[in-house]
Structure formats: structure tokens, C-alpha cells
Amino acid sequence: MTERYTIFSEAGDEYRLQFTTDRSNIIADRILDHLLQDGIEVVEVGLGHVGSTNVTSHRVLQQIEECIADFMTRNPNAILSYMCDFINLVPSNKKITVQEYRSRMFSAMFKRYMSQHHIVDIYDDEIKIDGVAETFYFHVIYHKMHEQYAKMIADGHHEDFDKPE
């Protein structure tokens, strides 16, 4: 299954949002197989910025949130998964990485969107991975009834990607 959305900014930049069930090897097959057996569909979210290096506007971010909320409302057995990227187009801040900045920003905006629209059973969990060379930020978006599956994905990410102690 693949769904695509195209969003245009006021400056004419093009953003391509894609929801796909293609396996990307970010989530281990053992976990995906278990979820599929239970009727849960893991959907990867991808966002591409085509056109320029303009900073993504608040309006575009809201449209992305609307697409995600709409997708989750229409797909009650879906869990969304994504990883914050490394592209360094955001203002530099030596205290946090680009990934952490994006992770915090999206989490705050998503929480606010859910609250403003009185959507009470959809959650966004950050999975912070302390990797060998750097820290990664994955997210899972899920319905409350699938909380145990979101935890399973998080535990699998930690098992597969955290640096050995």
C-alpha cells in the first residue's frame, strides 16, 4: 500500500509526503511479522522537499500534520513509523543535533494539533537511540489500543541499534 500527497509552500517549494508499507529494514522482520499476524499494518512515513532550500513554513507543517491525522483516522490498524533525517537546513544550535531539533519540534506540533482537534486516542512516541557514532530519533504514531505494539517496535529499535554497553 502506498499513499502520496503533494504539498506546495507559499514560496513554491514542493513537499512529497508518502505513506508506504514497503519494508525498509528499519523495523526488524521478526517484529513486523508478529504485528502482521495480529492484523497491525506498519506504515513508513517519508517526506521529500523538492525545489529549494527554503525553511519549511508553519503552514506546510500543519498540512503535513493534517495528512497524518487523516491517515490515522482512516486506518485504525496502522502504526506509522519514521526517522528524523540529518539534512542540516535548520538553524544551528550546538546544544542539540538537527535530528533532536526536528524530533522535538514535530512532537510538540503533533501534540498541539491532536489537542486542538480533540483527537484523544492517537499518540506519537519518540524512540531515542544512542548509536555507536551518533544519536538517532525514530517515532511511532499509533492508536491507544496499539500501545503494546508501539512498545515492541521501540524495544526492537533499542535492541538492534543502541550501542553495546
PDB file of C-alpha atoms in Angstrom:
ATOM      1  CA  MET A   1       0.000   0.000   0.000  1.00  0.00           C
ATOM      2  CA  THR A   2       1.271   3.439  -0.873  1.00  0.00           C
ATOM      3  CA  GLU A   3      -0.417   6.830  -0.486  1.00  0.00           C
ATOM      4  CA  ARG A   4       1.205  10.031  -1.694  1.00  0.00           C
ATOM      5  CA  TYR A   5       0.409  13.664  -1.011  1.00  0.00           C
ATOM      6  CA  THR A   6       1.958  16.733  -2.586  1.00  0.00           C
ATOM      7  CA  ILE A   7       2.017  19.982  -0.642  1.00  0.00           C
ATOM      8  CA  PHE A   8       3.178  23.321  -2.022  1.00  0.00           C
ATOM      9  CA  SER A   9       4.531  26.156   0.102  1.00  0.00           C
ATOM     10  CA  GLU A  10       3.788  29.823  -0.403  1.00  0.00           C
ATOM     11  CA  ALA A  11       7.298  30.132  -1.904  1.00  0.00           C
ATOM     12  CA  GLY A  12       6.537  27.421  -4.464  1.00  0.00           C
ATOM     13  CA  ASP A  13       8.531  24.621  -2.818  1.00  0.00           C
ATOM     14  CA  GLU A  14       7.147  21.136  -3.279  1.00  0.00           C
ATOM     15  CA  TYR A  15       6.881  18.629  -0.438  1.00  0.00           C
ATOM     16  CA  ARG A  16       6.124  14.974  -1.123  1.00  0.00           C
ATOM     17  CA  LEU A  17       4.627  13.034   1.758  1.00  0.00           C
ATOM     18  CA  GLN A  18       4.428   9.278   1.314  1.00  0.00           C
ATOM     19  CA  PHE A  19       2.890   6.518   3.420  1.00  0.00           C
ATOM     20  CA  THR A  20       4.078   3.053   2.411  1.00  0.00           C
ATOM     21  CA  THR A  21       4.051  -0.490   3.718  1.00  0.00           C
ATOM     22  CA  ASP A  22       7.195  -1.382   1.773  1.00  0.00           C
ATOM     23  CA  ARG A  23       9.676  -2.944   4.167  1.00  0.00           C
ATOM     24  CA  SER A  24      12.659  -0.651   4.606  1.00  0.00           C
ATOM     25  CA  ASN A  25      14.597  -2.785   7.100  1.00  0.00           C
ATOM     26  CA  ILE A  26      14.275  -0.103   9.776  1.00  0.00           C
ATOM     27  CA  ILE A  27      11.956  -2.369  11.758  1.00  0.00           C
ATOM     28  CA  ALA A  28      13.179  -5.940  12.165  1.00  0.00           C
ATOM     29  CA  ASP A  29      11.321  -8.620  10.213  1.00  0.00           C
ATOM     30  CA  ARG A  30      10.663 -10.597  13.428  1.00  0.00           C
ATOM     31  CA  ILE A  31       8.670  -7.644  14.796  1.00  0.00           C
ATOM     32  CA  LEU A  32       6.924  -6.825  11.511  1.00  0.00           C
ATOM     33  CA  ASP A  33       5.864 -10.453  11.106  1.00  0.00           C
ATOM     34  CA  HIS A  34       4.418 -10.523  14.632  1.00  0.00           C
ATOM     35  CA  LEU A  35       2.484  -7.306  14.058  1.00  0.00           C
ATOM     36  CA  LEU A  36       1.140  -8.509  10.705  1.00  0.00           C
ATOM     37  CA  GLN A  37      -0.061 -11.751  12.325  1.00  0.00           C
ATOM     38  CA  ASP A  38      -2.060  -9.598  14.755  1.00  0.00           C
ATOM     39  CA  GLY A  39      -3.549  -7.525  11.916  1.00  0.00           C
ATOM     40  CA  ILE A  40      -1.398  -4.444  12.531  1.00  0.00           C
ATOM     41  CA  GLU A  41      -0.033  -2.670   9.469  1.00  0.00           C
ATOM     42  CA  VAL A  42       3.255  -0.822   9.944  1.00  0.00           C
ATOM     43  CA  VAL A  43       3.422   2.142   7.592  1.00  0.00           C
ATOM     44  CA  GLU A  44       6.580   4.110   6.974  1.00  0.00           C
ATOM     45  CA  VAL A  45       6.262   7.866   6.534  1.00  0.00           C
ATOM     46  CA  GLY A  46       8.638   9.655   4.191  1.00  0.00           C
ATOM     47  CA  LEU A  47       8.902  13.350   3.407  1.00  0.00           C
ATOM     48  CA  GLY A  48      10.830  14.786   0.500  1.00  0.00           C
ATOM     49  CA  HIS A  49      11.470  18.501  -0.051  1.00  0.00           C
ATOM     50  CA  VAL A  50      11.812  19.279  -3.745  1.00  0.00           C
ATOM     51  CA  GLY A  51      12.797  22.626  -5.127  1.00  0.00           C
ATOM     52  CA  SER A  52      14.917  24.788  -2.902  1.00  0.00           C
ATOM     53  CA  THR A  53      16.497  25.198   0.481  1.00  0.00           C
ATOM     54  CA  ASN A  54      13.774  27.425   1.915  1.00  0.00           C
ATOM     55  CA  VAL A  55      12.883  26.693   5.527  1.00  0.00           C
ATOM     56  CA  THR A  56       9.647  24.718   5.810  1.00  0.00           C
ATOM     57  CA  SER A  57       6.826  27.057   6.804  1.00  0.00           C
ATOM     58  CA  HIS A  58       4.443  26.556   9.700  1.00  0.00           C
ATOM     59  CA  ARG A  59       1.586  26.277   7.190  1.00  0.00           C
ATOM     60  CA  VAL A  60       3.278  23.363   5.403  1.00  0.00           C
ATOM     61  CA  LEU A  61       3.989  21.635   8.722  1.00  0.00           C
ATOM     62  CA  GLN A  62       0.300  21.974   9.635  1.00  0.00           C
ATOM     63  CA  GLN A  63      -0.698  20.419   6.310  1.00  0.00           C
ATOM     64  CA  ILE A  64       1.654  17.506   6.995  1.00  0.00           C
ATOM     65  CA  GLU A  65       0.051  17.034  10.428  1.00  0.00           C
ATOM     66  CA  GLU A  66      -3.406  17.090   8.820  1.00  0.00           C
ATOM     67  CA  CYS A  67      -2.370  14.376   6.350  1.00  0.00           C
ATOM     68  CA  ILE A  68      -1.003  12.216   9.173  1.00  0.00           C
ATOM     69  CA  ALA A  69      -4.108  12.681  11.340  1.00  0.00           C
ATOM     70  CA  ASP A  70      -6.355  11.929   8.361  1.00  0.00           C
ATOM     71  CA  PHE A  71      -4.369   8.797   7.515  1.00  0.00           C
ATOM     72  CA  MET A  72      -4.541   7.529  11.101  1.00  0.00           C
ATOM     73  CA  THR A  73      -8.275   8.234  11.327  1.00  0.00           C
ATOM     74  CA  ARG A  74      -8.920   6.253   8.139  1.00  0.00           C
ATOM     75  CA  ASN A  75      -6.574   3.395   9.104  1.00  0.00           C
ATOM     76  CA  PRO A  76      -7.363   2.220  12.650  1.00  0.00           C
ATOM     77  CA  ASN A  77      -4.990  -0.783  12.435  1.00  0.00           C
ATOM     78  CA  ALA A  78      -1.997   1.230  11.228  1.00  0.00           C
ATOM     79  CA  ILE A  79       1.100   2.231  13.139  1.00  0.00           C
ATOM     80  CA  LEU A  80       3.198   4.935  11.471  1.00  0.00           C
ATOM     81  CA  SER A  81       6.976   4.844  11.744  1.00  0.00           C
ATOM     82  CA  TYR A  82       9.583   7.369  10.675  1.00  0.00           C
ATOM     83  CA  MET A  83      13.112   8.512  11.427  1.00  0.00           C
ATOM     84  CA  CYS A  84      14.083  12.174  11.679  1.00  0.00           C
ATOM     85  CA  ASP A  85      16.605  12.984   8.968  1.00  0.00           C
ATOM     86  CA  PHE A  86      20.054  14.552   9.155  1.00  0.00           C
ATOM     87  CA  ILE A  87      19.738  17.248   6.487  1.00  0.00           C
ATOM     88  CA  ASN A  88      21.135  20.365   8.099  1.00  0.00           C
ATOM     89  CA  LEU A  89      18.795  23.107   6.890  1.00  0.00           C
ATOM     90  CA  VAL A  90      17.577  24.205  10.312  1.00  0.00           C
ATOM     91  CA  PRO A  91      19.287  26.884  12.393  1.00  0.00           C
ATOM     92  CA  SER A  92      22.449  25.556  14.005  1.00  0.00           C
ATOM     93  CA  ASN A  93      22.303  25.003  17.731  1.00  0.00           C
ATOM     94  CA  LYS A  94      25.317  23.494  19.416  1.00  0.00           C
ATOM     95  CA  LYS A  95      23.206  22.202  22.315  1.00  0.00           C
ATOM     96  CA  ILE A  96      21.064  19.847  20.215  1.00  0.00           C
ATOM     97  CA  THR A  97      21.500  17.999  16.944  1.00  0.00           C
ATOM     98  CA  VAL A  98      19.414  18.585  13.826  1.00  0.00           C
ATOM     99  CA  GLN A  99      17.645  15.268  14.416  1.00  0.00           C
ATOM    100  CA  GLU A 100      16.822  16.145  18.024  1.00  0.00           C
ATOM    101  CA  TYR A 101      15.550  19.577  16.957  1.00  0.00           C
ATOM    102  CA  ARG A 102      13.233  18.026  14.363  1.00  0.00           C
ATOM    103  CA  SER A 103      12.099  15.335  16.778  1.00  0.00           C
ATOM    104  CA  ARG A 104      11.187  17.853  19.485  1.00  0.00           C
ATOM    105  CA  MET A 105       9.539  20.220  17.012  1.00  0.00           C
ATOM    106  CA  PHE A 106       7.367  17.541  15.416  1.00  0.00           C
ATOM    107  CA  SER A 107       6.367  16.035  18.770  1.00  0.00           C
ATOM    108  CA  ALA A 108       5.298  19.419  20.128  1.00  0.00           C
ATOM    109  CA  MET A 109       3.389  20.344  16.964  1.00  0.00           C
ATOM    110  CA  PHE A 110       1.711  16.931  16.745  1.00  0.00           C
ATOM    111  CA  LYS A 111       0.635  17.045  20.388  1.00  0.00           C
ATOM    112  CA  ARG A 112      -0.774  20.548  19.916  1.00  0.00           C
ATOM    113  CA  TYR A 113      -2.605  19.506  16.719  1.00  0.00           C
ATOM    114  CA  MET A 114      -4.178  16.493  18.446  1.00  0.00           C
ATOM    115  CA  SER A 115      -5.276  18.675  21.357  1.00  0.00           C
ATOM    116  CA  GLN A 116      -6.687  21.473  19.187  1.00  0.00           C
ATOM    117  CA  HIS A 117      -8.700  18.984  17.139  1.00  0.00           C
ATOM    118  CA  HIS A 118      -9.830  16.967  20.180  1.00  0.00           C
ATOM    119  CA  ILE A 119      -8.237  13.765  18.902  1.00  0.00           C
ATOM    120  CA  VAL A 120      -7.638  11.741  22.046  1.00  0.00           C
ATOM    121  CA  ASP A 121      -6.558   8.244  21.053  1.00  0.00           C
ATOM    122  CA  ILE A 122      -3.602   8.828  18.707  1.00  0.00           C
ATOM    123  CA  TYR A 123      -0.108   9.137  20.186  1.00  0.00           C
ATOM    124  CA  ASP A 124       3.391   9.972  18.961  1.00  0.00           C
ATOM    125  CA  ASP A 125       6.267   8.303  20.827  1.00  0.00           C
ATOM    126  CA  GLU A 126       9.877   9.287  20.330  1.00  0.00           C
ATOM    127  CA  ILE A 127      12.437   6.481  20.351  1.00  0.00           C
ATOM    128  CA  LYS A 128      15.885   7.877  21.115  1.00  0.00           C
ATOM    129  CA  ILE A 129      18.659   5.531  20.044  1.00  0.00           C
ATOM    130  CA  ASP A 130      22.177   6.025  21.375  1.00  0.00           C
ATOM    131  CA  GLY A 131      24.059   4.575  18.437  1.00  0.00           C
ATOM    132  CA  VAL A 132      27.748   3.810  18.144  1.00  0.00           C
ATOM    133  CA  ALA A 133      28.609   7.025  16.276  1.00  0.00           C
ATOM    134  CA  GLU A 134      25.600   9.253  16.941  1.00  0.00           C
ATOM    135  CA  THR A 135      22.097   9.527  18.346  1.00  0.00           C
ATOM    136  CA  PHE A 136      19.053   8.729  16.187  1.00  0.00           C
ATOM    137  CA  TYR A 137      15.409   9.680  16.672  1.00  0.00           C
ATOM    138  CA  PHE A 138      12.671   7.349  15.478  1.00  0.00           C
ATOM    139  CA  HIS A 139       8.966   7.938  16.041  1.00  0.00           C
ATOM    140  CA  VAL A 140       5.906   5.723  16.105  1.00  0.00           C
ATOM    141  CA  ILE A 141       2.394   7.122  15.799  1.00  0.00           C
ATOM    142  CA  TYR A 142      -0.307   4.759  16.970  1.00  0.00           C
ATOM    143  CA  HIS A 143      -3.804   4.391  18.355  1.00  0.00           C
ATOM    144  CA  LYS A 144      -4.019   3.893  22.130  1.00  0.00           C
ATOM    145  CA  MET A 145      -5.259   0.319  21.631  1.00  0.00           C
ATOM    146  CA  HIS A 146      -1.915  -0.490  19.923  1.00  0.00           C
ATOM    147  CA  GLU A 147       0.342   0.847  22.662  1.00  0.00           C
ATOM    148  CA  GLN A 148       1.893  -2.594  23.325  1.00  0.00           C
ATOM    149  CA  TYR A 149       2.878  -2.838  19.646  1.00  0.00           C
ATOM    150  CA  ALA A 150       4.486   0.610  19.717  1.00  0.00           C
ATOM    151  CA  LYS A 151       6.484  -0.545  22.745  1.00  0.00           C
ATOM    152  CA  MET A 152       7.500  -3.689  20.846  1.00  0.00           C
ATOM    153  CA  ILE A 153       8.819  -1.529  17.985  1.00  0.00           C
ATOM    154  CA  ALA A 154      10.698   0.706  20.445  1.00  0.00           C
ATOM    155  CA  ASP A 155      12.229  -2.288  22.243  1.00  0.00           C
ATOM    156  CA  GLY A 156      13.268  -3.762  18.885  1.00  0.00           C
ATOM    157  CA  HIS A 157      14.915  -0.491  17.829  1.00  0.00           C
ATOM    158  CA  HIS A 158      16.862  -0.341  21.100  1.00  0.00           C
ATOM    159  CA  GLU A 159      17.921  -3.974  20.742  1.00  0.00           C
ATOM    160  CA  ASP A 160      19.006  -3.525  17.118  1.00  0.00           C
ATOM    161  CA  PHE A 161      20.507  -0.023  17.109  1.00  0.00           C
ATOM    162  CA  ASP A 162      21.714   1.016  20.594  1.00  0.00           C
ATOM    163  CA  LYS A 163      25.474   0.826  21.044  1.00  0.00           C
ATOM    164  CA  PRO A 164      26.580  -2.169  23.097  1.00  0.00           C
ATOM    165  CA  GLU A 165      27.257  -1.496  26.739  1.00  0.00           C
TER     166      GLU A 165
END
